[in-house]
mmCIF file of C-alpha atoms in Angstrom:
data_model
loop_
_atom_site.group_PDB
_atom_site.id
_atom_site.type_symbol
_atom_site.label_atom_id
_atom_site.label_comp_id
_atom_site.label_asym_id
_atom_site.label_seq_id
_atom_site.Cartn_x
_atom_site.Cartn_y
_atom_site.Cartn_z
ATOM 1 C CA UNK X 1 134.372 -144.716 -12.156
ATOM 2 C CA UNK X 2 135.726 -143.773 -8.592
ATOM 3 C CA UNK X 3 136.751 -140.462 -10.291
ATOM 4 C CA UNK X 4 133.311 -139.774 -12.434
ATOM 5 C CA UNK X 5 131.803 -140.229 -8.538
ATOM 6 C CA UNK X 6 134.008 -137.656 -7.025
ATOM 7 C CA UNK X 7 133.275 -134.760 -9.950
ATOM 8 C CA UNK X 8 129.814 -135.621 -9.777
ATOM 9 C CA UNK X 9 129.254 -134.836 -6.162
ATOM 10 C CA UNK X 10 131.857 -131.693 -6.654
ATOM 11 C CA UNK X 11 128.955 -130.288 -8.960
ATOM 12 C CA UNK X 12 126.239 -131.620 -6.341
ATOM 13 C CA UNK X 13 128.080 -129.770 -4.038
ATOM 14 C CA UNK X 14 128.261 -126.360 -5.942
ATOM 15 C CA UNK X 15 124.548 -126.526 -6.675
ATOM 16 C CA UNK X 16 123.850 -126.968 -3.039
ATOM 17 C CA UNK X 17 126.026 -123.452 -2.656
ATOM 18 C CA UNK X 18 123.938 -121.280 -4.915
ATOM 19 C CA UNK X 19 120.398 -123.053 -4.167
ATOM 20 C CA UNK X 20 119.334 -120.152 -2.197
ATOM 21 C CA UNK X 21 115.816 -119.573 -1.709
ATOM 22 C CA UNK X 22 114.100 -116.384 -0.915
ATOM 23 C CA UNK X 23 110.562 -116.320 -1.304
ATOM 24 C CA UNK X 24 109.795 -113.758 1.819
ATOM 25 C CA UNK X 25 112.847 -111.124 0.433
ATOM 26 C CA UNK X 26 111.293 -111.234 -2.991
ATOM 27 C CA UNK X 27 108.120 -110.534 -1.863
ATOM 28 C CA UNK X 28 108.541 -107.975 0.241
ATOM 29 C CA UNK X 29 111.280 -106.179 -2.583
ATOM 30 C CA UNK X 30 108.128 -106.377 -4.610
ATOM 31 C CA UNK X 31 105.435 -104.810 -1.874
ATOM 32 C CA UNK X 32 108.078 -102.026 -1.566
ATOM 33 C CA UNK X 33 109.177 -101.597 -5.167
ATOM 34 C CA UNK X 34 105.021 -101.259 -5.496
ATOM 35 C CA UNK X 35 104.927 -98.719 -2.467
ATOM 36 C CA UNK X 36 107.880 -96.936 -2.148
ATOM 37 C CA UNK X 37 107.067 -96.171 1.688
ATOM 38 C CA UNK X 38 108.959 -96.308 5.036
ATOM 39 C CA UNK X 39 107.154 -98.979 6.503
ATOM 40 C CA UNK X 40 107.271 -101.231 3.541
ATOM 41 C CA UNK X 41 111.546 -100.222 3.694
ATOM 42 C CA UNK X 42 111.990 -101.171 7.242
ATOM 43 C CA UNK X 43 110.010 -104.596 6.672
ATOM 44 C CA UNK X 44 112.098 -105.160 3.500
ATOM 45 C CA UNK X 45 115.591 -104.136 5.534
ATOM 46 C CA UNK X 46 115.159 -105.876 8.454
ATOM 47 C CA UNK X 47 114.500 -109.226 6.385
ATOM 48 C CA UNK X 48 117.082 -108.829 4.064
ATOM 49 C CA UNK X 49 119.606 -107.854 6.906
ATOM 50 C CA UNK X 50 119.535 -111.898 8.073
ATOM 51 C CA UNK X 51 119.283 -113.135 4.655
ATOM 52 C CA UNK X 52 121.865 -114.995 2.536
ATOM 53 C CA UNK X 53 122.427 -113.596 -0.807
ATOM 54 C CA UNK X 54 124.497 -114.608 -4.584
ATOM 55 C CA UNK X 55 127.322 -112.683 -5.385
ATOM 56 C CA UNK X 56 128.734 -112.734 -8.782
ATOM 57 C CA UNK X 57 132.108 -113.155 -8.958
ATOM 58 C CA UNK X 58 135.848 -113.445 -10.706
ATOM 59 C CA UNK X 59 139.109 -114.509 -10.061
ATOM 60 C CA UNK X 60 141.960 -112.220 -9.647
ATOM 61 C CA UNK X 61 145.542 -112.421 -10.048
ATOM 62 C CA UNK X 62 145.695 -114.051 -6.524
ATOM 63 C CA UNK X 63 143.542 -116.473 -7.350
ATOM 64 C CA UNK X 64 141.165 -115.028 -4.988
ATOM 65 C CA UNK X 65 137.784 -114.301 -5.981
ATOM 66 C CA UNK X 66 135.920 -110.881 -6.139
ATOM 67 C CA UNK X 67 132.864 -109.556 -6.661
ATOM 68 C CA UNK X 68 131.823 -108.191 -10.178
ATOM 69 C CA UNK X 69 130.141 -104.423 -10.404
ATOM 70 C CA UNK X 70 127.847 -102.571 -12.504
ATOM 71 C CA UNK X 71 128.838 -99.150 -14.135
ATOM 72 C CA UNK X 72 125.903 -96.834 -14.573
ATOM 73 C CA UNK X 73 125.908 -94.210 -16.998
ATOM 74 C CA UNK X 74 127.271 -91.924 -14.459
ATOM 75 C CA UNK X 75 130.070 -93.951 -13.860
ATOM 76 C CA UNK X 76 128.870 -95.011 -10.369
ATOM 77 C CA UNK X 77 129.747 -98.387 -9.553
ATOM 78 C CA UNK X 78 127.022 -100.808 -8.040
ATOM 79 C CA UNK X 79 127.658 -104.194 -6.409
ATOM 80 C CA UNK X 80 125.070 -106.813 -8.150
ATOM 81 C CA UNK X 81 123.378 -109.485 -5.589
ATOM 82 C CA UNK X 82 120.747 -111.926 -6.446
ATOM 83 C CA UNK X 83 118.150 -113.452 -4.303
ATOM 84 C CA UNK X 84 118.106 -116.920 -6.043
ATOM 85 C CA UNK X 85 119.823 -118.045 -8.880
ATOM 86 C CA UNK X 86 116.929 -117.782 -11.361
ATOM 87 C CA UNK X 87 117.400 -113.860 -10.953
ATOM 88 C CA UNK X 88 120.645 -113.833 -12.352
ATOM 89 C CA UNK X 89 120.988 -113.516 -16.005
ATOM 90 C CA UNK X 90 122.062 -116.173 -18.483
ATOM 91 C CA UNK X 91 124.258 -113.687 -20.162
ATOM 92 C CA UNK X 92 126.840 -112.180 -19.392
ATOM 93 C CA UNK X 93 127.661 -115.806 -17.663
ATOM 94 C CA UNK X 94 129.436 -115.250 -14.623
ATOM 95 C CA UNK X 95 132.511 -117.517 -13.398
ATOM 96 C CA UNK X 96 131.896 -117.557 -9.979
ATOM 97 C CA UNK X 97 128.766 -117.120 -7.668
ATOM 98 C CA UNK X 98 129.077 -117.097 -4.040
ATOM 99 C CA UNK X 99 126.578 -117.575 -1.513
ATOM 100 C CA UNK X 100 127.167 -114.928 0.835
ATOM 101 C CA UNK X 101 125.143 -113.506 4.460
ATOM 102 C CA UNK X 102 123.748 -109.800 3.259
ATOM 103 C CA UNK X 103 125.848 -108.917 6.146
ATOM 104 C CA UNK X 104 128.885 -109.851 4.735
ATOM 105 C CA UNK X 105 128.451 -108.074 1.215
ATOM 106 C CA UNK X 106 127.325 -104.855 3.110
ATOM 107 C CA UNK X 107 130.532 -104.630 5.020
ATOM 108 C CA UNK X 108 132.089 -105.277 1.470
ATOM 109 C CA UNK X 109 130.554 -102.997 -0.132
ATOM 110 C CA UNK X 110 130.741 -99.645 2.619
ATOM 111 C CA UNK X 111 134.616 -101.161 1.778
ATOM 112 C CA UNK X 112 136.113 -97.158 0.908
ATOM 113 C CA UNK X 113 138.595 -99.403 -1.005
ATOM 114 C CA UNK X 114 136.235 -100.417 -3.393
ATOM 115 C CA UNK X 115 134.697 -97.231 -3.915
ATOM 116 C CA UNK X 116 131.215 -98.126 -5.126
ATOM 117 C CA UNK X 117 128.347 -96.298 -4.924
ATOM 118 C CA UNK X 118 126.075 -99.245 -3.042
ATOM 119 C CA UNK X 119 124.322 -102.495 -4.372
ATOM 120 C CA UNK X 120 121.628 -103.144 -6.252
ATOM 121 C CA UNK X 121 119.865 -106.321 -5.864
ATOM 122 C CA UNK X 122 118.140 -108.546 -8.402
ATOM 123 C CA UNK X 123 119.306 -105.968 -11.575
ATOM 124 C CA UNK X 124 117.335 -107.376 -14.329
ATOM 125 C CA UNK X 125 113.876 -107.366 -12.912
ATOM 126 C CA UNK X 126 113.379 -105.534 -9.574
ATOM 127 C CA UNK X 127 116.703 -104.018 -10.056
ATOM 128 C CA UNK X 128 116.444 -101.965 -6.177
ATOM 129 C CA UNK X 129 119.470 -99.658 -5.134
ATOM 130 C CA UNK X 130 120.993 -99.527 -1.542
ATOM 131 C CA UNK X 131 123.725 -97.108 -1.098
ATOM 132 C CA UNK X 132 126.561 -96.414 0.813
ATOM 133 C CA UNK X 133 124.573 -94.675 3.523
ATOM 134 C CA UNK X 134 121.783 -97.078 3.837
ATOM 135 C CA UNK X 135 123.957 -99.933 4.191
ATOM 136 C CA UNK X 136 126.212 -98.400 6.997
ATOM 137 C CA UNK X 137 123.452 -97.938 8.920
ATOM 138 C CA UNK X 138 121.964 -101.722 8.439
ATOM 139 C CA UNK X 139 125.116 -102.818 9.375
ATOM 140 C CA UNK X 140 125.435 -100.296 12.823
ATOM 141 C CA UNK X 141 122.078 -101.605 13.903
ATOM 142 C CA UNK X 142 123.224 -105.164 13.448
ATOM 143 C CA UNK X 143 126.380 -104.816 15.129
ATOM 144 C CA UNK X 144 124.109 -103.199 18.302
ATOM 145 C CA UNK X 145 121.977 -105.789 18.429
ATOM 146 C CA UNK X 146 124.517 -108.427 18.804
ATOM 147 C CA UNK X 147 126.562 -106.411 21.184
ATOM 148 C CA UNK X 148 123.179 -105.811 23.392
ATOM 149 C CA UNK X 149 122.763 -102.568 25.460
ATOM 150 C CA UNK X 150 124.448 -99.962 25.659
ATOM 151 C CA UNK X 151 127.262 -100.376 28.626
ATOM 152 C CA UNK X 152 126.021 -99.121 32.225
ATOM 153 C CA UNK X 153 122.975 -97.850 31.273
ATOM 154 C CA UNK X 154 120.745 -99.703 32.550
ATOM 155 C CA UNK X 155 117.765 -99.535 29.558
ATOM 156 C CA UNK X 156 116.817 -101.916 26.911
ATOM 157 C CA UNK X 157 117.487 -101.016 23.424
ATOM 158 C CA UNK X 158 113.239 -99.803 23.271
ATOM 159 C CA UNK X 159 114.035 -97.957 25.832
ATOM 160 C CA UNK X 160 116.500 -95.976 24.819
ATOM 161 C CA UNK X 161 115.477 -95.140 22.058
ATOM 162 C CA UNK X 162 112.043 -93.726 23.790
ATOM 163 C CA UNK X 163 114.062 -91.975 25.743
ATOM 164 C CA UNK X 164 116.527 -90.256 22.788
ATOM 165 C CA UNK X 165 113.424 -89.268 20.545
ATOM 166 C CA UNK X 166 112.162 -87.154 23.716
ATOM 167 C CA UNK X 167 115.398 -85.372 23.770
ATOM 168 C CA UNK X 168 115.318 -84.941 20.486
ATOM 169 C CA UNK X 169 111.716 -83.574 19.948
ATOM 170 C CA UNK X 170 111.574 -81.760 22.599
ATOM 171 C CA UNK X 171 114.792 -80.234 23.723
ATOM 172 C CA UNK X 172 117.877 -80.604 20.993
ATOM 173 C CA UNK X 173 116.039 -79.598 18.017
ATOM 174 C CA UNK X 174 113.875 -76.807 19.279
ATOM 175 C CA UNK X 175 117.306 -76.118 20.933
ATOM 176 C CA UNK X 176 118.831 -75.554 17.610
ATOM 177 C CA UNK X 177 116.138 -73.331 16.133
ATOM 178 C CA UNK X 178 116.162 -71.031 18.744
ATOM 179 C CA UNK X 179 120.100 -70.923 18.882
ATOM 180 C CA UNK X 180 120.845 -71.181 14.921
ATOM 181 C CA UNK X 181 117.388 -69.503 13.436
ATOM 182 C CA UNK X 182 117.019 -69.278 10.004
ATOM 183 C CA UNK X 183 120.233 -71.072 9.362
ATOM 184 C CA UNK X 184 118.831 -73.944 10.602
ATOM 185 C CA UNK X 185 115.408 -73.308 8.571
ATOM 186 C CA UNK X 186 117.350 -73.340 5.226
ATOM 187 C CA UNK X 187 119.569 -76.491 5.989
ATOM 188 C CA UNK X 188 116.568 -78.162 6.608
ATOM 189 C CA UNK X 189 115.222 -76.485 3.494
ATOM 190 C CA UNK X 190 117.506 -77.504 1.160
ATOM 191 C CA UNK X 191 118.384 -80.944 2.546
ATOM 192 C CA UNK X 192 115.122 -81.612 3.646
ATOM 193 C CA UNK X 193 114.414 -85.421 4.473
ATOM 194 C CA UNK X 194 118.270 -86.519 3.969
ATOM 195 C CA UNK X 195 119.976 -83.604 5.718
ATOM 196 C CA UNK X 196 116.849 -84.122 8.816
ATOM 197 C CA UNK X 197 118.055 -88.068 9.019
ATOM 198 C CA UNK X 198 121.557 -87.100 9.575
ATOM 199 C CA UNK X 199 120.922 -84.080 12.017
ATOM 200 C CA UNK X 200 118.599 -87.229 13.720
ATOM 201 C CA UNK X 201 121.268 -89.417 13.508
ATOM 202 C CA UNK X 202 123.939 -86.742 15.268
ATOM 203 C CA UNK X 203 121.749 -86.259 18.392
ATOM 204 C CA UNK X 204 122.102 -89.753 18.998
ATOM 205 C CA UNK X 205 124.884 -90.195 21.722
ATOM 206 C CA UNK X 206 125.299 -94.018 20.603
ATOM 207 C CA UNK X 207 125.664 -94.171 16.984
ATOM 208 C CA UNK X 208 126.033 -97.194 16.631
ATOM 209 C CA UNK X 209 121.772 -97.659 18.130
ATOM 210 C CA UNK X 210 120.565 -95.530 15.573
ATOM 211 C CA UNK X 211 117.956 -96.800 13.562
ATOM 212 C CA UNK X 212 116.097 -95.063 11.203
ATOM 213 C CA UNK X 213 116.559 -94.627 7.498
ATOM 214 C CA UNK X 214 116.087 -91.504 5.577
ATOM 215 C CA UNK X 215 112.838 -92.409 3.871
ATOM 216 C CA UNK X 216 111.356 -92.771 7.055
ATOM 217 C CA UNK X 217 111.409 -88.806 7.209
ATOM 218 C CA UNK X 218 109.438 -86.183 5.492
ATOM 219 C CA UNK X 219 109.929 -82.576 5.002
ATOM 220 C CA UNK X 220 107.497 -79.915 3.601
ATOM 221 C CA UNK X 221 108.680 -76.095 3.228
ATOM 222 C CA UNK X 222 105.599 -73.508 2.913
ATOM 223 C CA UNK X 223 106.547 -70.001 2.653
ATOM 224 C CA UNK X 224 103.337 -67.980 4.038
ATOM 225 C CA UNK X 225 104.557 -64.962 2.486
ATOM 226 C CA UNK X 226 108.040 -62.809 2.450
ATOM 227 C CA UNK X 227 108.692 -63.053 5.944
ATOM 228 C CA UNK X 228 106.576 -66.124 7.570
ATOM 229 C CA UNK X 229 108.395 -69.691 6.721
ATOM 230 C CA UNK X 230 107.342 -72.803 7.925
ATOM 231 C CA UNK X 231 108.562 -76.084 7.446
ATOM 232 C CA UNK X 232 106.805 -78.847 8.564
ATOM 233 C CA UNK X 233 108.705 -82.257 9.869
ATOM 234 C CA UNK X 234 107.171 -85.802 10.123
ATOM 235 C CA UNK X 235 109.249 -88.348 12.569
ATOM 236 C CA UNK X 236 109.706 -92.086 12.497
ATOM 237 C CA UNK X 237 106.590 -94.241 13.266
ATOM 238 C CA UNK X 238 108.914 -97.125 15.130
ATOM 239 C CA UNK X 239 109.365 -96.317 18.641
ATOM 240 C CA UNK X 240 106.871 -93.668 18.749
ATOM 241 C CA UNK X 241 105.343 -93.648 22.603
ATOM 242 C CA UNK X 242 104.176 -91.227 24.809
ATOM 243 C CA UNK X 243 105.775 -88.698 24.747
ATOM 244 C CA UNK X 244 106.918 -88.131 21.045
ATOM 245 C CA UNK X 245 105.677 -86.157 17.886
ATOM 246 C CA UNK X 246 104.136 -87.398 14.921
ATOM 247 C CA UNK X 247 105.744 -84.459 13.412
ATOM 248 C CA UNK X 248 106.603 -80.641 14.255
ATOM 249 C CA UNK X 249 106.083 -77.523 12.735
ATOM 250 C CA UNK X 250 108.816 -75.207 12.523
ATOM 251 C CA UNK X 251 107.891 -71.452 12.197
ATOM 252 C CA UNK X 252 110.433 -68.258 11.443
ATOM 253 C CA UNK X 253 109.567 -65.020 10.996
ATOM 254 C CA UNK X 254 112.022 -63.125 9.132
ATOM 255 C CA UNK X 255 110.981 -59.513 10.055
ATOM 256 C CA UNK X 256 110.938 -60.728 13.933
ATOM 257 C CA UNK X 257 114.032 -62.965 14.252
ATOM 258 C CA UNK X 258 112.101 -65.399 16.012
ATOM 259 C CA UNK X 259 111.450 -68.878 15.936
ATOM 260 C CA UNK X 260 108.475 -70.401 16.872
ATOM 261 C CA UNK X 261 108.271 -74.568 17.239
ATOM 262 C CA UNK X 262 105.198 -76.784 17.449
ATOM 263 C CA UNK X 263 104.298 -80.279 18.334
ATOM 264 C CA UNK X 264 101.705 -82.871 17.341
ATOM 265 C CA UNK X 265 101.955 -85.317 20.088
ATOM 266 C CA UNK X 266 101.107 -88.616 20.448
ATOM 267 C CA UNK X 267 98.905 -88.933 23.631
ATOM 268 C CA UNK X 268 97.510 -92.383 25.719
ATOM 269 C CA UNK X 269 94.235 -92.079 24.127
ATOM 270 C CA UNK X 270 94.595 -93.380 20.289
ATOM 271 C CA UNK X 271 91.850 -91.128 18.828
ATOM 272 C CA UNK X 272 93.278 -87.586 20.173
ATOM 273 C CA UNK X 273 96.422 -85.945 19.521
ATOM 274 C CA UNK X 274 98.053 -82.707 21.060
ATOM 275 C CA UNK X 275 99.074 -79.703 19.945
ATOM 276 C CA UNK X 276 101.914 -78.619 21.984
ATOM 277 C CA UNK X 277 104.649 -75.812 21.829
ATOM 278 C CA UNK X 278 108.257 -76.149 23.208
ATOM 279 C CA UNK X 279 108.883 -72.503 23.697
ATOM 280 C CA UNK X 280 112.986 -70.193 23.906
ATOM 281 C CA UNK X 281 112.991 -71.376 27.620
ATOM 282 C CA UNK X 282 112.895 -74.911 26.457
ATOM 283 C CA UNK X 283 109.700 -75.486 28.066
ATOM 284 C CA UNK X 284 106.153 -77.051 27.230
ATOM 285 C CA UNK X 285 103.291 -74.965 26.097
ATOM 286 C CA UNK X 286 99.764 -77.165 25.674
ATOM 287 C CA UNK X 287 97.495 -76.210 23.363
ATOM 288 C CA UNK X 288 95.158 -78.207 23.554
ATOM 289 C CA UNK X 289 93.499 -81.522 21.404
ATOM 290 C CA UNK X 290 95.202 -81.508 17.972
ATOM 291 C CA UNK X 291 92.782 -80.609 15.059
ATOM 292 C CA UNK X 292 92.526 -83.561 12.428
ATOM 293 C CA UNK X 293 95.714 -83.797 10.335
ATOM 294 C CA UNK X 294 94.113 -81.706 7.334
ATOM 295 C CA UNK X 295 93.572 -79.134 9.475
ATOM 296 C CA UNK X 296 96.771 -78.455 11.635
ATOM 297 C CA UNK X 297 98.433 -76.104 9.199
ATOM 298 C CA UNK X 298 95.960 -73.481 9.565
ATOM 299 C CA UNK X 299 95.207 -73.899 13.159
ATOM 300 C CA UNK X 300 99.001 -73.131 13.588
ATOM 301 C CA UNK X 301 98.521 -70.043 11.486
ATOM 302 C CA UNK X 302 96.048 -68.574 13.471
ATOM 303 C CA UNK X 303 98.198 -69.105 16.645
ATOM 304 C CA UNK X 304 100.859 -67.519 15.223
ATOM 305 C CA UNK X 305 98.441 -64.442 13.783
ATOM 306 C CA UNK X 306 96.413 -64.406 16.948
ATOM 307 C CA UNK X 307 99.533 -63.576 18.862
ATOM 308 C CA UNK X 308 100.846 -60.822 16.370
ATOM 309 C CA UNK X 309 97.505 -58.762 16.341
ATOM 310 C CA UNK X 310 97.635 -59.187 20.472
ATOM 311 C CA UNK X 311 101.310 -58.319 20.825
#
């Protein structure tokens, strides 16, 4: 009897483990597997980031257990996690399922001993990917915010990061296109939103702070005709104050040589917007109230015409 007691609250016990409930997560993995937007992302990522998760699992020859994977038919191996145990399937049965932080099975998976591709969560309904590189930087954000601010600098984290996009916007990048030219145009080009995330991500002087994910990027290329490119760049909406762009609008002209960079600006009053220019000097140019969003293309066209005909 004393025995029958003992197993039965073992398998009490072992219930409790994997009786993880996740109504919020699910919900928001099924606003974003419905949008497929930044905003939707970062409200999905920063939930899941302090959520506790089921990991399938074996035994190895150590009698240690380790996670299971998933092959796809590129041979790219994927880390399975659940939200609750209803999501995982009946079959194949797994011998082990461990309740584990998200946390935890990031830093497993970004594991270059394991060499797998990323995770995918909930596989046999919403069946959503994170890779590698999305997971890295879940896990550098975490780490920052429990290691607070950044040592003898005397900023919050907010503030910082106000502070870095200015840099960015308006002195490193049009920095770059002046210095690199059309090099830079066709990087951007061809690597458009993840190859703009990373070039984000290695202005940042504290790694380890930055936060933004690649979808939260967008890059358009329009080629005018043979010798007029422009590209057009849309920023981050989180920490977006005054001053910091919306988006900018790259222009080369092949025949010239010359790069030409433009600004929509967020300003103090929420209706208006600004059209700016950060010119070779690395100064600030103001043209004037933005035109509405439709419309900024060709009003950037006509600048850059306008000037021709004059010159």
């Amino acid at each position: 009897m004393e025995n029958n007691n003992k197993e039965t609250n073992e398998q009490v016990d072992i219930e409790m483990t994997i009786d993880v409930k996740n109504k919020e997560l699910e919900e928001l993995l099924d606003d974003y597997n419905e949008h497929k937007d930044a905003p939707h992302l970062t409200r999905l990522v920063n939930h899941i980031a302090i959520s506790r998760v089921l990991v399938p699992a074996l035994m190895n020859d150590d009698e240690q257990p380790v996670p299971c994977f998933i092959q796809n038919k590129n041979g790219e191996l994927y880390m399975p996690i659940y939200t609750s145990k209803e999501q995982i399937p009946e079959e194949p049965k797994s011998p082990i399922i461990i309740n584990m932080p998200f946390i935890a099975v990031a830093d497993m998976a970004t594991n270059p001993e394991l060499n797998v591709t990323g995770i995918v969560i909930n596989a046999f309904s919403g069946n959503l990917i994170f890779k590698k590189q999305l997971l890295e930087k879940i896990m550098r954000v975490e780490k920052a915010k429990r290691e607070g601010d950044i040592k003898g600098v005397q900023l919050t984290e907010e503030q910082y990061h106000v502070l870095t996009r200015k840099q960015v916007e308006f002195t490193l990048l049009p920095k770059k296109l002046f210095d690199e030219g059309e090099k830079l145009m066709d990087e951007i080009s061809d690597g458009k939103e993840e190859y703009m995330d990373q070039l984000y991500e290695d202005f940042y002087q504290e790694k380890r702070l930055y936060p933004y994910l690649e979808e939260e990027f967008s890059v358009m290329t329009m080629n005018l005709n043979e010798n007029l490119r422009i590209l057009r760049v849309d920023f981050p909406e989180r920490y977006m104050e005054v001053p910091s762009c919306y988006r900018v609008y790259l222009v080369w002209d092949k025949e010239k040589e010359e790069g030409r960079y433009f600004t929509i600006e967020k300003t103090e009053n929420s209706d208006e917007r600004l059209l700016g220019e950060v010119v070779e000097e690395i100064s600030h140019v103001d043209h004037g109230t933005a035109p509405v969003e439709g419309a900024e293309l060709q009003t950037i066209v006509d600048l850059v015409m306008k000037e021709e005909v004059e010159a």
